[in-house]
mmCIF file of C-alpha atoms and ligand atoms in Angstrom:
data_model
loop_
_atom_site.group_PDB
_atom_site.id
_atom_site.type_symbol
_atom_site.label_atom_id
_atom_site.label_comp_id
_atom_site.label_asym_id
_atom_site.label_seq_id
_atom_site.Cartn_x
_atom_site.Cartn_y
_atom_site.Cartn_z
ATOM 1 C CA MET A 1 0.104 0.152 -0.030
ATOM 2 C CA THR A 2 2.606 2.720 0.888
ATOM 3 C CA VAL A 3 5.226 1.867 -1.705
ATOM 4 C CA PRO A 4 4.471 2.905 -4.855
ATOM 5 C CA GLU A 5 6.297 0.997 -7.120
ATOM 6 C CA GLN A 6 4.722 -2.060 -5.559
ATOM 7 C CA ILE A 7 1.445 -0.504 -6.568
ATOM 8 C CA ASP A 8 2.348 -0.282 -10.138
ATOM 9 C CA ALA A 9 3.557 -3.780 -10.129
ATOM 10 C CA LEU A 10 0.116 -4.915 -8.794
ATOM 11 C CA ARG A 11 -1.640 -2.908 -11.772
ATOM 12 C CA GLY A 12 1.006 -4.492 -14.317
ATOM 13 C CA ARG A 13 -0.073 -7.808 -12.684
ATOM 14 C CA LEU A 14 -3.355 -6.991 -13.177
ATOM 15 C CA ALA A 15 -3.824 -5.563 -16.459
ATOM 16 C CA ASP A 16 -5.486 -8.293 -18.246
ATOM 17 C CA ARG A 17 -8.604 -8.145 -16.128
ATOM 18 C CA THR A 18 -11.689 -6.259 -15.504
ATOM 19 C CA PHE A 19 -13.338 -5.691 -12.211
ATOM 20 C CA ASP A 20 -16.738 -4.640 -11.323
ATOM 21 C CA VAL A 21 -15.608 -3.631 -7.671
ATOM 22 C CA LEU A 22 -12.145 -2.225 -6.192
ATOM 23 C CA PHE A 23 -12.264 -2.054 -2.441
ATOM 24 C CA VAL A 24 -9.411 -0.776 -0.584
ATOM 25 C CA SER A 25 -9.466 -2.369 3.252
ATOM 26 C CA ALA A 26 -5.826 -1.826 4.487
ATOM 27 C CA GLY A 27 -5.171 0.733 7.931
ATOM 28 C CA VAL A 28 -3.102 1.022 10.678
ATOM 29 C CA THR A 29 -3.624 3.310 13.853
ATOM 30 C CA ASN A 30 -0.638 4.587 16.110
ATOM 31 C CA ARG A 31 0.850 3.101 19.097
ATOM 32 C CA PRO A 32 0.972 4.021 21.526
ATOM 33 C CA GLU A 33 -2.010 6.363 21.540
ATOM 34 C CA GLY A 34 -1.808 9.607 22.967
ATOM 35 C CA THR A 35 -2.951 13.134 21.873
ATOM 36 C CA VAL A 36 -1.893 14.341 18.406
ATOM 37 C CA ALA A 37 0.918 16.888 19.882
ATOM 38 C CA GLN A 38 2.221 13.803 21.912
ATOM 39 C CA THR A 39 2.645 11.872 18.800
ATOM 40 C CA SER A 40 6.110 11.316 17.435
ATOM 41 C CA THR A 41 6.147 12.602 13.697
ATOM 42 C CA GLU A 42 7.292 9.255 12.410
ATOM 43 C CA GLU A 43 4.162 7.362 13.693
ATOM 44 C CA PHE A 44 2.166 10.818 12.708
ATOM 45 C CA VAL A 45 3.504 10.188 9.068
ATOM 46 C CA ARG A 46 3.118 6.522 9.063
ATOM 47 C CA VAL A 47 -1.054 6.396 9.994
ATOM 48 C CA MET A 48 -1.400 9.438 7.735
ATOM 49 C CA VAL A 49 0.347 7.686 4.780
ATOM 50 C CA THR A 50 -1.427 4.446 5.556
ATOM 51 C CA ASN A 51 -4.899 5.658 6.042
ATOM 52 C CA ALA A 52 -4.969 8.397 3.556
ATOM 53 C CA LEU A 53 -2.420 9.258 1.342
ATOM 54 C CA SER A 54 -1.900 5.578 -0.114
ATOM 55 C CA PRO A 55 -5.624 4.473 -0.560
ATOM 56 C CA LEU A 56 -5.652 7.157 -3.263
ATOM 57 C CA ARG A 57 -2.746 6.074 -4.544
ATOM 58 C CA VAL A 58 -3.871 2.801 -5.039
ATOM 59 C CA ILE A 59 -7.505 4.110 -6.570
ATOM 60 C CA GLU A 60 -5.866 6.399 -9.132
ATOM 61 C CA THR A 61 -3.417 3.004 -9.906
ATOM 62 C CA LEU A 62 -6.304 0.554 -10.387
ATOM 63 C CA GLN A 63 -9.326 2.608 -11.724
ATOM 64 C CA ASP A 64 -8.777 1.696 -14.973
ATOM 65 C CA LEU A 65 -9.237 -1.834 -14.597
ATOM 66 C CA LEU A 66 -13.084 -1.014 -12.847
ATOM 67 C CA THR A 67 -16.365 -1.119 -15.390
ATOM 68 C CA PRO A 68 -17.419 2.727 -16.083
ATOM 69 C CA THR A 69 -20.407 1.554 -13.792
ATOM 70 C CA GLY A 70 -17.997 -0.263 -11.221
ATOM 71 C CA THR A 71 -17.663 0.532 -7.182
ATOM 72 C CA ILE A 72 -14.438 1.917 -5.662
ATOM 73 C CA GLY A 73 -14.966 1.435 -1.979
ATOM 74 C CA VAL A 74 -12.489 2.122 0.894
ATOM 75 C CA MET A 75 -12.576 1.089 4.408
ATOM 76 C CA SER A 76 -12.935 5.106 6.116
ATOM 77 C CA SER A 77 -14.471 4.814 9.865
ATOM 78 C CA GLY A 78 -17.290 6.248 11.782
ATOM 79 C CA GLN A 79 -14.222 7.819 13.573
ATOM 80 C CA GLY A 80 -13.537 9.806 10.138
ATOM 81 C CA SER A 81 -16.645 11.837 10.882
ATOM 82 C CA VAL A 82 -16.063 15.425 11.939
ATOM 83 C CA THR A 83 -19.729 16.225 13.242
ATOM 84 C CA ASN A 84 -19.653 12.961 15.409
ATOM 85 C CA ASN A 85 -16.270 13.912 16.904
ATOM 86 C CA GLU A 86 -17.806 15.196 20.386
ATOM 87 C CA ARG A 87 -16.144 12.903 22.860
ATOM 88 C CA GLY A 88 -12.642 13.214 21.161
ATOM 89 C CA GLY A 89 -10.089 10.267 21.826
ATOM 90 C CA HIS A 90 -8.041 8.532 18.891
ATOM 91 C CA GLU A 91 -7.131 11.536 17.705
ATOM 92 C CA VAL A 92 -4.257 10.441 14.825
ATOM 93 C CA TYR A 93 -6.261 7.736 13.667
ATOM 94 C CA ARG A 94 -9.416 9.683 13.276
ATOM 95 C CA GLY A 95 -7.508 12.587 11.536
ATOM 96 C CA SER A 96 -6.162 10.436 9.174
ATOM 97 C CA LYS A 97 -9.694 8.776 8.442
ATOM 98 C CA ALA A 98 -11.219 12.385 8.262
ATOM 99 C CA ALA A 99 -8.499 13.189 5.879
ATOM 100 C CA LEU A 100 -9.431 10.245 3.645
ATOM 101 C CA ASN A 101 -12.799 11.428 3.677
ATOM 102 C CA THR A 102 -12.047 14.603 2.248
ATOM 103 C CA PHE A 103 -9.487 13.323 -0.478
ATOM 104 C CA MET A 104 -12.560 10.914 -1.150
ATOM 105 C CA ARG A 105 -14.732 14.292 -1.714
ATOM 106 C CA SER A 106 -11.876 15.832 -3.763
ATOM 107 C CA TYR A 107 -11.470 12.676 -6.154
ATOM 108 C CA ALA A 108 -15.569 12.286 -6.365
ATOM 109 C CA ALA A 109 -15.436 16.390 -7.154
ATOM 110 C CA ARG A 110 -13.209 15.712 -9.928
ATOM 111 C CA HIS A 111 -15.438 12.981 -11.505
ATOM 112 C CA GLU A 112 -18.353 14.013 -10.814
ATOM 113 C CA GLY A 113 -20.979 13.030 -13.728
ATOM 114 C CA GLU A 114 -19.071 9.785 -14.289
ATOM 115 C CA ASP A 115 -21.195 6.545 -13.716
ATOM 116 C CA ARG A 116 -19.086 4.847 -10.466
ATOM 117 C CA THR A 117 -20.083 4.509 -7.118
ATOM 118 C CA LEU A 118 -17.813 5.696 -4.730
ATOM 119 C CA VAL A 119 -18.275 4.357 -1.214
ATOM 120 C CA LEU A 120 -16.655 5.204 2.303
ATOM 121 C CA MET A 121 -17.598 2.525 4.306
ATOM 122 C CA ALA A 122 -17.784 2.880 8.191
ATOM 123 C CA PRO A 123 -17.850 -1.400 9.466
ATOM 124 C CA GLY A 124 -18.668 -0.371 12.968
ATOM 125 C CA TRP A 125 -16.307 -1.290 15.982
ATOM 126 C CA VAL A 126 -15.022 -4.647 14.995
ATOM 127 C CA LYS A 127 -13.234 -7.429 16.892
ATOM 128 C CA THR A 128 -9.814 -7.621 14.700
ATOM 129 C CA GLU A 129 -6.407 -6.704 15.716
ATOM 130 C CA MET A 130 -6.879 -3.229 15.502
ATOM 131 C CA GLY A 131 -10.754 -3.287 17.125
ATOM 132 C CA GLY A 132 -9.725 -5.695 19.933
ATOM 133 C CA GLU A 133 -11.788 -7.839 22.343
ATOM 134 C CA ASP A 134 -14.021 -5.227 23.505
ATOM 135 C CA ALA A 135 -15.582 -4.466 20.582
ATOM 136 C CA ARG A 136 -18.961 -4.442 19.912
ATOM 137 C CA LEU A 137 -19.218 -6.907 16.373
ATOM 138 C CA GLU A 138 -17.430 -9.872 15.064
ATOM 139 C CA VAL A 139 -16.076 -9.787 12.490
ATOM 140 C CA GLY A 140 -19.067 -11.977 10.593
ATOM 141 C CA GLU A 141 -21.406 -9.507 12.003
ATOM 142 C CA SER A 142 -19.996 -6.614 10.337
ATOM 143 C CA ILE A 143 -18.338 -7.830 6.864
ATOM 144 C CA PRO A 144 -21.359 -9.701 5.565
ATOM 145 C CA HIS A 145 -23.402 -6.633 5.913
ATOM 146 C CA VAL A 146 -20.585 -4.233 4.448
ATOM 147 C CA VAL A 147 -20.495 -6.737 1.260
ATOM 148 C CA THR A 148 -24.656 -6.543 1.001
ATOM 149 C CA THR A 149 -24.042 -2.520 1.547
ATOM 150 C CA ILE A 150 -21.532 -2.151 -1.301
ATOM 151 C CA ASP A 151 -23.627 -4.443 -3.425
ATOM 152 C CA ASP A 152 -26.789 -2.364 -2.650
ATOM 153 C CA LEU A 153 -24.921 0.867 -3.529
ATOM 154 C CA GLY A 154 -23.986 -0.466 -7.241
ATOM 155 C CA GLY A 155 -25.853 1.952 -9.738
ATOM 156 C CA ARG A 156 -26.455 4.633 -7.438
ATOM 157 C CA PRO A 157 -22.960 6.765 -9.014
ATOM 158 C CA GLY A 158 -21.387 9.547 -6.736
ATOM 159 C CA LEU A 159 -19.651 9.583 -3.398
ATOM 160 C CA HIS A 160 -21.778 8.053 -0.275
ATOM 161 C CA TYR A 161 -20.302 7.709 4.002
ATOM 162 C CA VAL A 162 -22.245 4.820 5.144
ATOM 163 C CA ASP A 163 -21.696 2.493 7.682
ATOM 164 C CA TYR A 164 -22.125 -1.351 7.534
ATOM 165 C CA LEU A 165 -25.823 -1.535 7.593
ATOM 166 C CA GLY A 166 -26.182 1.227 4.654
ATOM 167 C CA ARG A 167 -26.869 4.098 7.506
ATOM 168 C CA THR A 168 -25.636 7.402 6.171
ATOM 169 C CA VAL A 169 -22.883 8.831 7.888
ATOM 170 C CA PRO A 170 -22.671 12.711 8.855
ATOM 171 C CA TRP A 171 -19.293 14.141 7.546
HETATM 172 N N1 NAP B 201 -11.895 -2.682 13.614
HETATM 173 C C1 NAP B 201 -12.399 -2.260 13.675
HETATM 174 O O1 NAP B 201 -13.197 -1.892 14.584
HETATM 175 C C2 NAP B 201 -12.677 -0.689 12.761
HETATM 176 C C3 NAP B 201 -13.192 0.407 12.511
HETATM 177 C C4 NAP B 201 -13.569 1.167 11.838
HETATM 178 C C5 NAP B 201 -12.856 1.059 10.401
HETATM 179 N N2 NAP B 201 -11.306 -0.112 10.668
HETATM 180 C C6 NAP B 201 -10.927 0.183 9.376
HETATM 181 O O2 NAP B 201 -10.944 -1.088 8.511
HETATM 182 C C7 NAP B 201 -9.604 -1.405 8.186
HETATM 183 C C8 NAP B 201 -9.400 -2.901 8.586
HETATM 184 O O3 NAP B 201 -8.862 -2.918 10.143
HETATM 185 P P1 NAP B 201 -8.672 -4.205 10.878
HETATM 186 O O4 NAP B 201 -10.028 -3.799 11.937
HETATM 187 O O5 NAP B 201 -9.003 -5.719 10.001
HETATM 188 O O6 NAP B 201 -7.282 -3.985 11.592
HETATM 189 P P2 NAP B 201 -6.072 -4.770 11.507
HETATM 190 O O7 NAP B 201 -6.484 -6.242 11.975
HETATM 191 O O8 NAP B 201 -4.942 -4.285 11.845
HETATM 192 O O9 NAP B 201 -5.676 -5.372 9.687
HETATM 193 C C9 NAP B 201 -5.201 -4.283 9.022
HETATM 194 C C10 NAP B 201 -4.661 -4.795 7.878
HETATM 195 O O10 NAP B 201 -4.313 -3.840 6.698
HETATM 196 C C11 NAP B 201 -3.184 -4.054 6.227
HETATM 197 N N3 NAP B 201 -2.390 -3.372 6.112
HETATM 198 C C12 NAP B 201 -1.494 -1.875 7.004
HETATM 199 N N4 NAP B 201 -0.610 -1.759 6.450
HETATM 200 C C13 NAP B 201 -0.427 -1.925 5.499
HETATM 201 C C14 NAP B 201 0.348 -1.851 4.149
HETATM 202 N N5 NAP B 201 1.151 -0.770 4.428
HETATM 203 N N6 NAP B 201 0.108 -2.558 3.129
HETATM 204 C C15 NAP B 201 -0.433 -3.284 2.736
HETATM 205 N N7 NAP B 201 -1.370 -4.001 4.053
HETATM 206 C C16 NAP B 201 -1.919 -3.032 4.831
HETATM 207 C C17 NAP B 201 -2.874 -5.613 7.173
HETATM 208 O O11 NAP B 201 -2.075 -6.649 6.308
HETATM 209 P P3 NAP B 201 -1.075 -7.456 7.082
HETATM 210 O O12 NAP B 201 -1.705 -8.304 8.071
HETATM 211 O O13 NAP B 201 0.041 -8.052 6.081
HETATM 212 O O14 NAP B 201 0.005 -6.014 7.920
HETATM 213 C C18 NAP B 201 -4.124 -6.051 7.455
HETATM 214 O O15 NAP B 201 -4.728 -7.068 6.966
HETATM 215 C C19 NAP B 201 -8.847 -0.317 8.416
HETATM 216 O O16 NAP B 201 -9.082 0.403 7.274
HETATM 217 C C20 NAP B 201 -9.478 0.151 9.594
HETATM 218 O O17 NAP B 201 -9.076 1.510 9.975
HETATM 219 C C21 NAP B 201 -11.660 -1.018 11.224
#
């Protein structure tokens, strides 16, 4: 994800293929957590490059492999919502997902009038290495709904910021 030459190499390996859906899921959070000002520059850069810059590089590099009516999705987070950030916490991670959302809005603006569906997905709080043991949802309680929601949004061009149940998330 973070090495442009490797994204280009993937593009080369897939050159003969056509896809209906491109979904970019990879992401990281910073450890240890702290306020944004407490975070080392190195860790800040790692999270921002992985979560905000790299998904757009992947999309820009692979978009030509998609059908004209295909769907481009990115794993965002409910924590990317500026409106819903009333409790703070996870500051760098939140900032990276809010940045990702904004970059996707810019991408959508550049591609206005095209037939592709664009999705920013908030999968819920899920028990993974990142989500931890206290998370509300098992992977099996989130991801099948993520897939269904992405399928259901097919044929509805433009950018949708939704959760795993298809509910709109406020920006
Ligand atoms: N879990 C949650 O509650 C939750 C909530 C909202 C959003 N999300 C988002 O959902 C996505 C998946 O997270 P997760 O919960 O499954 O976390 P995870 O268990 O930590 O998995 C992260 C995934 O991202 C991959 N990855 C990280 N850096 C990468 C890189 N530079 N290049 C390629 N792959 C890389 C990892 O690959 P390796 O295993 O090879 O390192 C791993 O497959 C992330 O974007 C996360 O922000 C998760």
